Amino acid sequence: MPPSPPTTMQPRKTPIQNRSRVTVEAIYEATIQVLLRDGMNDLTTTSVAERAGVSVGTMYQYFPNKQALVYALNARYLDALAVRIEATCREQSGAPLGQMVEALIETYWAAKTERADVTRALYRSVAELNNDALIHAFAERVDRATAEMFSSARDAVFADVPRANLALVTVIYGTVRNAFERGLSTQAAADLRQDLTTMCRAYLANFSV
Amino acid sequence: MPPSPPTTMQPRKTPIQNRSRVTVEAIYEATIQVLLRDGMNDLTTTSVAERAGVSVGTMYQYFPNKQALVYALNARYLDALAVRIEATCREQSGAPLGQMVEALIETYWAAKTERADVTRALYRSVAELNNDALIHAFAERVDRATAEMFSSARDAVFADVPRANLALVTVIYGTVRNAFERGLSTQAAADLRQDLTTMCRAYLANFSV
DNA sequence: CCAAAACCTGAAGATTTCCTCATATTCTGA
DNA sequence: TCAGAATATGAGGAAATCTTCAGGTTTTGG
């Protein structure tokens, strides 16, 4: 294990021509596959390049080092997730509170479950990365979206929007992740999801008009 | 990075004399400290041995490899956590439901927060380990304890204990972890904790007698 | 058509790390 | 006391990985 260099997470060069865009895309895809197959520990620059069908040199033209590669992959994933959450929030704008909660749970749950193996692999891959900034930026972004959505509810009025928002998103995201890590059966997962909804709605009853 | 060998997680030898027990203890402590200082990535067998004041050879007499060391450390941590949860469950046996929930949240929250840096370091250290079995054993153990506690509540009757139990523990553990990862301010954390309690109680109202 | 820019290649250098083993020291129990 | 068990040592072998760079190929734009 080589020592962790003063890691630069910034991409090295941005693709300009089309073939390089394809290359970079292939590298991302290969990274996921290697992560799934070997795990972060055995993910080597060589194995990724090989799987992507390019040479290591090419990889290093776009990513300054191995960690930056995984970092970028996670940034992508979080961005896609944020986009989905934001879309849900827009759709639910002005809806009743209960429906909002249900929609939010649905979106988050689906995003994590659809490709459970990828989700799990990514969770593991970032553990040793300096991704606090990434996580915080993501949290701020989606918190803003959900807070705005809740504010727009036609059947509620909040004394302290940020507080209620934090409570809801923390409980929802935390529960989904925990449920996911437990590897629940389909039935148990469905029950849990319903109970989670129940809980959130019970909490929200405090604010209904 | 050497390839991941068919890792044996089992300890190699059990200390018999007192000096070796002290040695093993020192190794555990050193592992935590190196984990805090350098992170899992830069944790080397040499650095741990050095910090512990023993030679690498000694370390390898008790742990077959590096991963087994970290694995054992986590097993220890989980055991300590389970013991605390079980104690709380015993104490609350026969109490009112609301009090049980509060006590459980208190215990779990405290355990995770008391030494936040250690908790975080351990979370990160296991990410790449094959610790599913460990996690499942832990979950089963504490789930049994809490389920029994809830069953004993004097002011409630459950149609489906396992289901209610799963909902509660998943929400509580998940929320605490998520809150913890967000690095909330003291005030925000206190608010959240209260809201979490509120939610759980609202959910439990369905079962009160 | 052609010069310049963009892109790709991959062998090899520079480092590091894990773990063993032969040997030395300390402890225990009779 | 003392033989055997338990424990400790630490230099070095064996193995792998990351990353570079000099040079070749493809594309672009005028």
Short mmCIF file of C-alpha atoms (C1' of nucleotides) in Angstrom, two decimals:
data_model
loop_
_atom_site.label_atom_id
_atom_site.label_comp_id
_atom_site.label_asym_id
_atom_site.label_seq_id
_atom_site.Cartn_x
_atom_site.Cartn_y
_atom_site.Cartn_z
CA MET A 1 0.00 0.00 0.00
CA PRO A 2 1.65 3.19 -1.14
CA PRO A 3 1.33 6.16 1.16
CA SER A 4 -1.53 8.55 0.61
CA PRO A 5 -0.07 11.43 -1.36
CA PRO A 6 -1.35 14.95 -0.78
CA THR A 7 -4.27 13.90 -2.85
CA THR A 8 -5.70 16.24 -5.40
CA MET A 9 -9.26 15.35 -6.08
CA GLN A 10 -9.67 17.69 -9.01
CA PRO A 11 -9.91 16.18 -12.48
CA ARG A 12 -6.84 16.75 -14.50
CA LYS A 13 -8.12 17.51 -17.93
CA THR A 14 -11.57 17.96 -19.41
CA PRO A 15 -12.48 15.93 -22.49
CA ILE A 16 -12.88 18.05 -25.57
CA GLN A 17 -13.26 15.74 -28.49
CA ASN A 18 -15.90 13.10 -28.63
CA ARG A 19 -13.67 10.08 -28.42
CA SER A 20 -12.24 11.27 -25.13
CA ARG A 21 -15.71 11.76 -23.73
CA VAL A 22 -16.40 8.17 -24.64
CA THR A 23 -13.14 7.18 -23.01
CA VAL A 24 -13.93 8.90 -19.77
CA GLU A 25 -17.38 7.38 -19.74
CA ALA A 26 -15.86 3.95 -20.23
CA ILE A 27 -13.50 4.57 -17.36
CA TYR A 28 -16.36 5.44 -15.05
CA GLU A 29 -18.28 2.37 -16.05
CA ALA A 30 -15.22 0.21 -15.63
CA THR A 31 -14.62 1.64 -12.19
CA ILE A 32 -18.09 0.61 -11.07
CA GLN A 33 -17.63 -2.86 -12.44
CA VAL A 34 -14.28 -3.37 -10.83
CA LEU A 35 -15.67 -2.02 -7.59
CA LEU A 36 -18.46 -4.55 -7.76
CA ARG A 37 -16.17 -7.39 -8.68
CA ASP A 38 -13.13 -6.77 -6.53
CA GLY A 39 -14.04 -4.12 -4.01
CA MET A 40 -12.18 -0.94 -3.30
CA ASN A 41 -9.26 -2.79 -1.81
CA ASP A 42 -8.37 -4.68 -4.92
CA LEU A 43 -9.29 -1.95 -7.32
CA THR A 44 -6.09 -1.08 -9.12
CA THR A 45 -5.45 1.49 -11.76
CA THR A 46 -4.43 -1.30 -14.07
CA SER A 47 -7.58 -3.32 -13.56
CA VAL A 48 -9.77 -0.31 -14.23
CA ALA A 49 -7.89 0.64 -17.36
CA GLU A 50 -7.98 -2.92 -18.58
CA ARG A 51 -11.70 -3.23 -18.01
CA ALA A 52 -12.26 0.08 -19.76
CA GLY A 53 -10.17 -0.99 -22.70
CA VAL A 54 -7.72 1.86 -22.44
CA SER A 55 -4.19 2.18 -21.20
CA VAL A 56 -3.30 3.35 -17.73
CA GLY A 57 -1.69 6.41 -19.23
CA THR A 58 -5.01 7.49 -20.63
CA MET A 59 -6.63 7.17 -17.27
CA TYR A 60 -4.01 9.37 -15.72
CA GLN A 61 -4.68 12.01 -18.29
CA TYR A 62 -8.09 12.63 -16.77
CA PHE A 63 -7.64 11.65 -13.16
CA PRO A 64 -4.59 12.67 -11.18
CA ASN A 65 -4.76 9.52 -9.07
CA LYS A 66 -6.82 6.57 -8.04
CA GLN A 67 -8.69 8.30 -5.27
CA ALA A 68 -9.73 11.13 -7.52
CA LEU A 69 -11.30 8.58 -9.80
CA VAL A 70 -13.47 7.09 -7.09
CA TYR A 71 -14.20 10.54 -5.76
CA ALA A 72 -15.45 11.70 -9.13
CA LEU A 73 -17.59 8.62 -9.45
CA ASN A 74 -19.27 9.37 -6.18
CA ALA A 75 -19.73 13.00 -7.07
CA ARG A 76 -21.57 11.86 -10.16
CA TYR A 77 -23.77 9.52 -8.22
CA LEU A 78 -24.69 12.15 -5.67
CA ASP A 79 -25.46 14.62 -8.39
CA ALA A 80 -27.84 12.19 -10.06
CA LEU A 81 -29.49 11.52 -6.73
CA ALA A 82 -29.87 15.22 -6.01
CA VAL A 83 -31.44 15.74 -9.41
CA ARG A 84 -34.05 13.11 -8.66
CA ILE A 85 -34.85 14.53 -5.27
CA GLU A 86 -35.15 18.02 -6.66
CA ALA A 87 -37.50 16.77 -9.35
CA THR A 88 -39.72 15.16 -6.75
CA CYS A 89 -39.74 18.34 -4.72
CA ARG A 90 -40.80 20.36 -7.72
CA GLU A 91 -43.57 17.93 -8.56
CA GLN A 92 -44.92 17.99 -5.04
CA SER A 93 -44.83 21.72 -4.64
CA GLY A 94 -48.11 22.87 -3.12
CA ALA A 95 -49.30 19.34 -2.42
CA PRO A 96 -50.56 18.13 0.96
CA LEU A 97 -47.86 17.30 3.49
CA GLY A 98 -48.64 13.63 3.74
CA GLN A 99 -48.24 13.18 0.04
CA MET A 100 -44.94 15.00 0.06
CA VAL A 101 -43.50 12.69 2.64
CA GLU A 102 -44.67 9.66 0.78
CA ALA A 103 -43.16 10.92 -2.45
CA LEU A 104 -39.86 11.74 -0.82
CA ILE A 105 -39.61 8.34 0.77
CA GLU A 106 -40.52 6.71 -2.50
CA THR A 107 -37.86 8.59 -4.42
CA TYR A 108 -35.08 8.01 -1.95
CA TRP A 109 -35.98 4.41 -1.36
CA ALA A 110 -36.12 3.67 -5.05
CA ALA A 111 -32.83 5.39 -5.76
CA LYS A 112 -31.04 3.30 -3.17
CA THR A 113 -32.74 0.04 -3.96
CA GLU A 114 -32.84 -0.03 -7.74
CA ARG A 115 -29.22 -0.95 -7.98
CA ALA A 116 -28.51 -2.12 -4.50
CA ASP A 117 -25.16 -3.62 -5.39
CA VAL A 118 -23.90 -0.37 -6.84
CA THR A 119 -25.18 1.60 -3.90
CA ARG A 120 -23.41 -0.70 -1.52
CA ALA A 121 -20.18 -0.63 -3.49
CA LEU A 122 -20.19 3.14 -3.55
CA TYR A 123 -20.94 3.40 0.13
CA ARG A 124 -17.90 1.30 0.79
CA SER A 125 -15.66 2.97 -1.68
CA VAL A 126 -15.92 6.41 -0.16
CA ALA A 127 -15.38 5.41 3.41
CA GLU A 128 -11.72 6.21 3.29
CA LEU A 129 -11.99 9.24 1.13
CA ASN A 130 -11.95 12.84 2.19
CA ASN A 131 -15.45 13.34 1.01
CA ASP A 132 -16.87 15.39 3.83
CA ALA A 133 -17.08 18.41 1.59
CA LEU A 134 -18.91 16.38 -1.01
CA ILE A 135 -21.40 15.08 1.50
CA HIS A 136 -22.02 18.49 2.98
CA ALA A 137 -22.57 20.09 -0.37
CA PHE A 138 -25.00 17.34 -1.26
CA ALA A 139 -26.86 17.68 2.03
CA GLU A 140 -27.15 21.42 1.67
CA ARG A 141 -28.44 21.11 -1.83
CA VAL A 142 -31.15 18.57 -1.17
CA ASP A 143 -32.07 20.10 2.16
CA ARG A 144 -32.77 23.33 0.37
CA ALA A 145 -35.04 21.55 -2.09
CA THR A 146 -37.03 19.67 0.54
CA ALA A 147 -37.30 22.68 2.82
CA GLU A 148 -38.76 24.69 0.02
CA MET A 149 -41.19 21.91 -0.79
CA PHE A 150 -42.40 21.59 2.78
CA SER A 151 -42.84 25.34 3.01
CA SER A 152 -45.20 25.20 0.10
CA ALA A 153 -47.52 22.65 1.67
CA ARG A 154 -51.09 23.83 1.40
CA ASP A 155 -52.23 22.15 4.57
CA ALA A 156 -49.57 23.09 7.06
CA VAL A 157 -47.73 25.95 8.60
CA PHE A 158 -44.35 25.54 10.25
CA ALA A 159 -43.02 27.64 13.05
CA ASP A 160 -39.51 26.46 12.26
CA VAL A 161 -39.12 25.07 8.77
CA PRO A 162 -35.42 24.17 8.98
CA ARG A 163 -35.99 22.19 12.13
CA ALA A 164 -38.88 20.16 10.80
CA ASN A 165 -37.03 19.68 7.57
CA LEU A 166 -33.93 18.40 9.29
CA ALA A 167 -35.93 16.00 11.39
CA LEU A 168 -37.71 14.57 8.40
CA VAL A 169 -34.78 14.16 6.06
CA THR A 170 -32.48 12.80 8.72
CA VAL A 171 -35.01 10.21 9.78
CA ILE A 172 -35.87 9.25 6.22
CA TYR A 173 -32.36 9.06 4.83
CA GLY A 174 -30.99 7.42 7.92
CA THR A 175 -33.71 4.82 8.07
CA VAL A 176 -33.43 3.94 4.42
CA ARG A 177 -29.72 3.43 4.71
CA ASN A 178 -30.01 1.36 7.82
CA ALA A 179 -32.76 -0.74 6.30
CA PHE A 180 -30.63 -1.20 3.27
CA GLU A 181 -27.66 -2.39 5.28
CA ARG A 182 -29.75 -4.90 7.13
CA GLY A 183 -30.61 -6.65 3.91
CA LEU A 184 -34.26 -7.00 4.79
CA SER A 185 -36.64 -9.36 3.08
CA THR A 186 -39.08 -7.85 0.62
CA GLN A 187 -41.89 -8.16 3.10
CA ALA A 188 -39.99 -6.68 6.00
CA ALA A 189 -38.82 -3.83 3.80
CA ALA A 190 -42.35 -3.06 2.68
CA ASP A 191 -43.60 -3.09 6.26
CA LEU A 192 -40.81 -0.88 7.41
CA ARG A 193 -41.39 1.57 4.66
CA GLN A 194 -45.01 1.85 5.61
CA ASP A 195 -44.17 2.31 9.26
CA LEU A 196 -41.67 4.99 8.38
CA THR A 197 -44.36 6.83 6.50
CA THR A 198 -46.68 6.47 9.43
CA MET A 199 -44.12 7.93 11.77
CA CYS A 200 -43.39 10.91 9.60
CA ARG A 201 -47.04 11.65 9.17
CA ALA A 202 -47.67 11.38 12.87
CA TYR A 203 -44.88 13.85 13.42
CA LEU A 204 -46.29 16.20 10.84
CA ALA A 205 -49.70 16.18 12.47
CA ASN A 206 -48.19 18.73 14.82
CA PHE A 207 -48.05 21.25 12.02
CA SER A 208 -51.21 20.62 10.10
CA VAL A 209 -53.69 23.42 9.73
CA MET B 1 -1.19 -2.61 -2.14
CA PRO B 2 -0.77 -6.36 -1.73
CA PRO B 3 -3.61 -8.52 -2.91
CA SER B 4 -6.27 -9.41 -0.41
CA PRO B 5 -5.37 -12.91 0.71
CA PRO B 6 -8.11 -15.38 1.56
CA THR B 7 -8.33 -13.47 4.76
CA THR B 8 -8.76 -15.32 7.98
CA MET B 9 -10.45 -13.14 10.49
CA GLN B 10 -9.97 -15.50 13.36
CA PRO B 11 -7.45 -14.55 16.03
CA ARG B 12 -4.36 -16.65 15.89
CA LYS B 13 -3.57 -17.31 19.50
CA THR B 14 -5.26 -16.50 22.75
CA PRO B 15 -3.23 -14.78 25.44
CA ILE B 16 -2.61 -16.98 28.43
CA GLN B 17 -0.14 -15.22 30.62
CA ASN B 18 -0.73 -11.76 31.93
CA ARG B 19 1.95 -9.98 29.98
CA SER B 20 0.46 -11.12 26.71
CA ARG B 21 -2.93 -9.88 27.75
CA VAL B 22 -1.35 -6.52 28.36
CA THR B 23 0.34 -6.72 24.99
CA VAL B 24 -2.85 -7.46 23.14
CA GLU B 25 -4.59 -4.66 24.96
CA ALA B 26 -1.81 -2.28 23.94
CA ILE B 27 -2.15 -3.39 20.35
CA TYR B 28 -5.86 -2.64 20.35
CA GLU B 29 -5.29 0.76 21.84
CA ALA B 30 -2.53 1.50 19.37
CA THR B 31 -4.76 0.48 16.50
CA ILE B 32 -7.37 3.01 17.53
CA GLN B 33 -4.79 5.72 17.83
CA VAL B 34 -3.22 5.03 14.49
CA LEU B 35 -6.65 4.88 12.95
CA LEU B 36 -7.42 8.29 14.37
CA ARG B 37 -4.11 9.74 13.33
CA ASP B 38 -3.54 8.24 9.91
CA GLY B 39 -6.77 6.62 8.85
CA MET B 40 -7.25 3.08 7.64
CA ASN B 41 -5.37 3.76 4.45
CA ASP B 42 -2.10 4.61 6.11
CA LEU B 43 -2.44 2.20 8.95
CA THR B 44 0.46 -0.20 8.59
CA THR B 45 1.36 -3.16 10.69
CA THR B 46 4.59 -1.42 11.51
CA SER B 47 2.97 1.78 12.69
CA VAL B 48 0.60 -0.10 14.95
CA ALA B 49 3.35 -2.20 16.47
CA GLU B 50 5.51 0.85 16.97
CA ARG B 51 2.73 2.76 18.68
CA ALA B 52 1.99 -0.21 20.87
CA GLY B 53 5.61 -0.56 21.82
CA VAL B 54 5.95 -4.11 20.58
CA SER B 55 7.50 -5.68 17.53
CA VAL B 56 5.59 -6.61 14.41
CA GLY B 57 6.31 -10.23 15.10
CA THR B 58 4.41 -10.02 18.35
CA MET B 59 1.43 -8.56 16.61
CA TYR B 60 1.39 -11.39 14.14
CA GLN B 61 1.35 -13.86 16.92
CA TYR B 62 -2.15 -12.79 17.85
CA PHE B 63 -3.57 -11.55 14.59
CA PRO B 64 -3.08 -13.45 11.34
CA ASN B 65 -3.15 -10.25 9.29
CA LYS B 66 -3.91 -6.61 9.27
CA GLN B 67 -7.58 -6.95 8.46
CA ALA B 68 -8.14 -9.39 11.28
CA LEU B 69 -6.78 -6.77 13.63
CA VAL B 70 -9.27 -4.13 12.57
CA TYR B 71 -11.99 -6.72 12.46
CA ALA B 72 -11.33 -7.75 16.04
CA LEU B 73 -11.32 -4.14 17.11
CA ASN B 74 -14.75 -3.64 15.64
CA ALA B 75 -16.04 -6.84 17.14
CA ARG B 76 -14.99 -5.51 20.51
CA TYR B 77 -16.68 -2.22 19.95
CA LEU B 78 -19.92 -3.82 18.88
CA ASP B 79 -19.86 -6.12 21.85
CA ALA B 80 -19.48 -3.20 24.22
CA LEU B 81 -22.32 -1.42 22.49
CA ALA B 82 -24.54 -4.48 22.70
CA VAL B 83 -23.82 -4.79 26.38
CA ARG B 84 -24.95 -1.24 26.97
CA ILE B 85 -28.12 -1.69 24.99
CA GLU B 86 -28.95 -4.90 26.78
CA ALA B 87 -28.44 -3.19 30.12
CA THR B 88 -30.83 -0.45 29.16
CA CYS B 89 -33.39 -3.00 28.04
CA ARG B 90 -33.16 -4.82 31.34
CA GLU B 91 -33.54 -1.61 33.29
CA GLN B 92 -36.59 -0.58 31.33
CA SER B 93 -38.33 -3.91 31.51
CA GLY B 94 -41.95 -3.36 32.45
CA ALA B 95 -41.73 0.41 32.08
CA PRO B 96 -44.11 2.52 30.00
CA LEU B 97 -43.42 2.50 26.27
CA GLY B 98 -42.58 6.17 25.99
CA GLN B 99 -39.92 5.86 28.62
CA MET B 100 -38.41 2.85 26.90
CA VAL B 101 -38.01 4.71 23.67
CA GLU B 102 -36.44 7.63 25.38
CA ALA B 103 -34.01 5.42 27.20
CA LEU B 104 -33.05 3.54 24.07
CA ILE B 105 -32.42 6.74 22.16
CA GLU B 106 -30.41 8.09 25.05
CA THR B 107 -28.22 5.02 25.24
CA TYR B 108 -27.54 4.76 21.55
CA TRP B 109 -27.02 8.45 21.09
CA ALA B 110 -24.62 8.63 23.99
CA ALA B 111 -22.64 5.62 22.83
CA LYS B 112 -22.10 7.13 19.43
CA THR B 113 -21.43 10.66 20.59
CA GLU B 114 -19.23 10.19 23.61
CA ARG B 115 -16.19 9.48 21.52
CA ALA B 116 -17.31 10.76 18.19
CA ASP B 117 -13.86 10.59 16.66
CA VAL B 118 -13.47 6.93 17.53
CA THR B 119 -16.92 6.12 16.25
CA ARG B 120 -16.17 7.79 12.98
CA ALA B 121 -12.80 6.12 12.62
CA LEU B 122 -14.33 2.72 13.23
CA TYR B 123 -17.14 3.34 10.78
CA ARG B 124 -14.57 4.08 8.15
CA SER B 125 -12.26 1.26 9.02
CA VAL B 126 -14.78 -1.49 8.46
CA ALA B 127 -16.10 -0.29 5.17
CA GLU B 128 -13.87 -2.56 3.20
CA LEU B 129 -14.04 -5.47 5.53
CA ASN B 130 -16.16 -8.57 5.19
CA ASN B 131 -18.06 -7.73 8.27
CA ASP B 132 -21.57 -8.57 7.19
CA ALA B 133 -21.64 -11.52 9.52
CA LEU B 134 -20.50 -9.32 12.37
CA ILE B 135 -23.17 -6.75 11.69
CA HIS B 136 -25.89 -9.33 11.40
CA ALA B 137 -24.92 -11.04 14.60
CA PHE B 138 -24.92 -7.71 16.35
CA ALA B 139 -28.29 -6.75 14.92
CA GLU B 140 -29.83 -10.04 15.93
CA ARG B 141 -28.50 -9.75 19.42
CA VAL B 142 -29.69 -6.24 20.13
CA ASP B 143 -32.94 -6.75 18.29
CA ARG B 144 -33.71 -9.62 20.60
CA ALA B 145 -33.05 -7.44 23.61
CA THR B 146 -35.21 -4.55 22.48
CA ALA B 147 -38.01 -6.80 21.27
CA GLU B 148 -38.17 -8.41 24.66
CA MET B 149 -38.20 -5.03 26.33
CA PHE B 150 -41.03 -3.72 24.21
CA SER B 151 -43.03 -6.86 24.84
CA SER B 152 -42.85 -6.17 28.52
CA ALA B 153 -44.34 -2.70 28.30
CA ARG B 154 -47.11 -2.33 30.82
CA ASP B 155 -49.10 0.13 28.75
CA ALA B 156 -49.14 -1.46 25.33
CA VAL B 157 -49.98 -4.55 23.42
CA PHE B 158 -48.47 -5.36 20.07
CA ALA B 159 -50.09 -7.37 17.35
CA ASP B 160 -46.71 -7.88 15.72
CA VAL B 161 -43.77 -7.32 18.02
CA PRO B 162 -41.00 -8.02 15.51
CA ARG B 163 -42.44 -5.54 13.09
CA ALA B 164 -42.81 -2.71 15.57
CA ASN B 165 -39.40 -3.52 16.94
CA LEU B 166 -37.77 -3.41 13.54
CA ALA B 167 -39.40 -0.12 12.72
CA LEU B 168 -38.25 1.47 15.94
CA VAL B 169 -34.68 0.29 15.97
CA THR B 170 -34.11 0.95 12.30
CA VAL B 171 -35.41 4.47 12.61
CA ILE B 172 -33.48 5.18 15.77
CA TYR B 173 -30.15 3.68 14.76
CA GLY B 174 -30.39 5.06 11.25
CA THR B 175 -31.28 8.53 12.38
CA VAL B 176 -28.53 8.68 14.95
CA ARG B 177 -25.95 7.64 12.45
CA ASN B 178 -27.14 10.07 9.86
CA ALA B 179 -27.26 12.87 12.40
CA PHE B 180 -23.80 11.95 13.46
CA GLU B 181 -22.47 12.10 9.93
CA ARG B 182 -23.95 15.49 9.35
CA GLY B 183 -21.90 16.96 12.13
CA LEU B 184 -24.80 18.91 13.57
CA SER B 185 -24.44 21.76 16.00
CA THR B 186 -25.27 21.06 19.61
CA GLN B 187 -28.56 22.85 19.30
CA ALA B 188 -29.59 21.16 16.10
CA ALA B 189 -28.65 17.79 17.54
CA ALA B 190 -30.74 18.41 20.64
CA ASP B 191 -33.71 19.47 18.56
CA LEU B 192 -33.40 16.50 16.32
CA ARG B 193 -33.17 14.13 19.19
CA GLN B 194 -36.33 15.52 20.65
CA ASP B 195 -38.13 15.29 17.32
CA LEU B 196 -37.00 11.73 16.92
CA THR B 197 -38.48 10.89 20.27
CA THR B 198 -41.69 12.61 19.29
CA MET B 199 -41.92 10.57 16.14
CA CYS B 200 -41.36 7.28 17.85
CA ARG B 201 -43.92 8.08 20.49
CA ALA B 202 -46.45 9.12 17.90
CA TYR B 203 -45.89 5.81 16.17
CA LEU B 204 -46.28 3.92 19.39
CA ALA B 205 -49.59 5.57 20.13
CA ASN B 206 -51.03 2.99 17.75
CA PHE B 207 -50.30 0.29 20.25
CA SER B 208 -51.07 1.90 23.56
CA VAL B 209 -53.69 0.40 25.74
"C1'" DC C 1 -4.01 19.39 -47.37
"C1'" DC C 2 -1.37 20.20 -43.26
"C1'" DA C 3 0.07 22.03 -38.92
"C1'" DA C 4 -1.27 22.06 -34.34
"C1'" DA C 5 -3.90 20.29 -30.81
"C1'" DA C 6 -5.92 16.46 -28.64
"C1'" DC C 7 -5.46 11.99 -27.43
"C1'" DC C 8 -3.45 7.40 -26.55
"C1'" DT C 9 0.20 3.95 -25.31
"C1'" DG C 10 2.52 0.84 -21.93
"C1'" DA C 11 7.06 -0.58 -20.26
"C1'" DA C 12 9.53 0.40 -16.21
"C1'" DG C 13 11.18 3.17 -12.10
"C1'" DA C 14 10.49 4.20 -7.45
"C1'" DT C 15 8.28 2.97 -3.34
"C1'" DT C 16 5.91 0.56 0.00
"C1'" DT C 17 3.98 -2.91 2.54
"C1'" DC C 18 2.89 -7.44 4.50
"C1'" DC C 19 4.36 -11.19 6.90
"C1'" DT C 20 7.80 -14.98 8.22
"C1'" DC C 21 11.07 -17.30 10.90
"C1'" DA C 22 15.08 -18.38 13.44
"C1'" DT C 23 16.51 -16.88 17.76
"C1'" DA C 24 16.30 -14.89 22.36
"C1'" DT C 25 13.95 -13.89 26.58
"C1'" DT C 26 10.57 -14.57 30.32
"C1'" DC C 27 7.39 -17.14 32.96
"C1'" DT C 28 5.20 -21.25 35.18
"C1'" DG C 29 4.44 -25.27 37.76
"C1'" DA C 30 6.13 -29.18 39.91
"C1'" DT D 1 15.42 -25.21 40.83
"C1'" DC D 2 14.72 -26.02 36.04
"C1'" DA D 3 12.65 -27.84 31.90
"C1'" DG D 4 9.27 -26.70 28.92
"C1'" DA D 5 5.81 -23.55 27.49
"C1'" DA D 6 4.74 -18.91 26.40
"C1'" DT D 7 6.08 -14.75 24.60
"C1'" DA D 8 8.88 -11.31 22.16
"C1'" DT D 9 12.15 -9.69 18.53
"C1'" DG D 10 13.07 -7.35 13.96
"C1'" DA D 11 15.75 -7.65 9.75
"C1'" DG D 12 14.66 -8.91 5.23
"C1'" DG D 13 12.35 -11.66 1.43
"C1'" DA D 14 8.64 -11.53 -1.71
"C1'" DA D 15 5.30 -9.16 -4.01
"C1'" DA D 16 2.43 -5.44 -5.74
"C1'" DT D 17 1.05 -0.95 -6.87
"C1'" DC D 18 1.05 3.86 -8.46
"C1'" DT D 19 2.43 7.02 -11.69
"C1'" DT D 20 5.41 9.02 -15.31
"C1'" DC D 21 6.96 10.24 -19.79
"C1'" DA D 22 8.76 10.07 -24.34
"C1'" DG D 23 6.90 9.09 -28.47
"C1'" DG D 24 3.19 7.57 -31.65
"C1'" DT D 25 -1.74 8.17 -33.57
"C1'" DT D 26 -5.98 10.62 -34.59
"C1'" DT D 27 -8.75 14.67 -35.13
"C1'" DT D 28 -9.68 19.46 -36.08
"C1'" DG D 29 -9.97 23.83 -38.42
"C1'" DG D 30 -8.69 26.77 -41.85
#
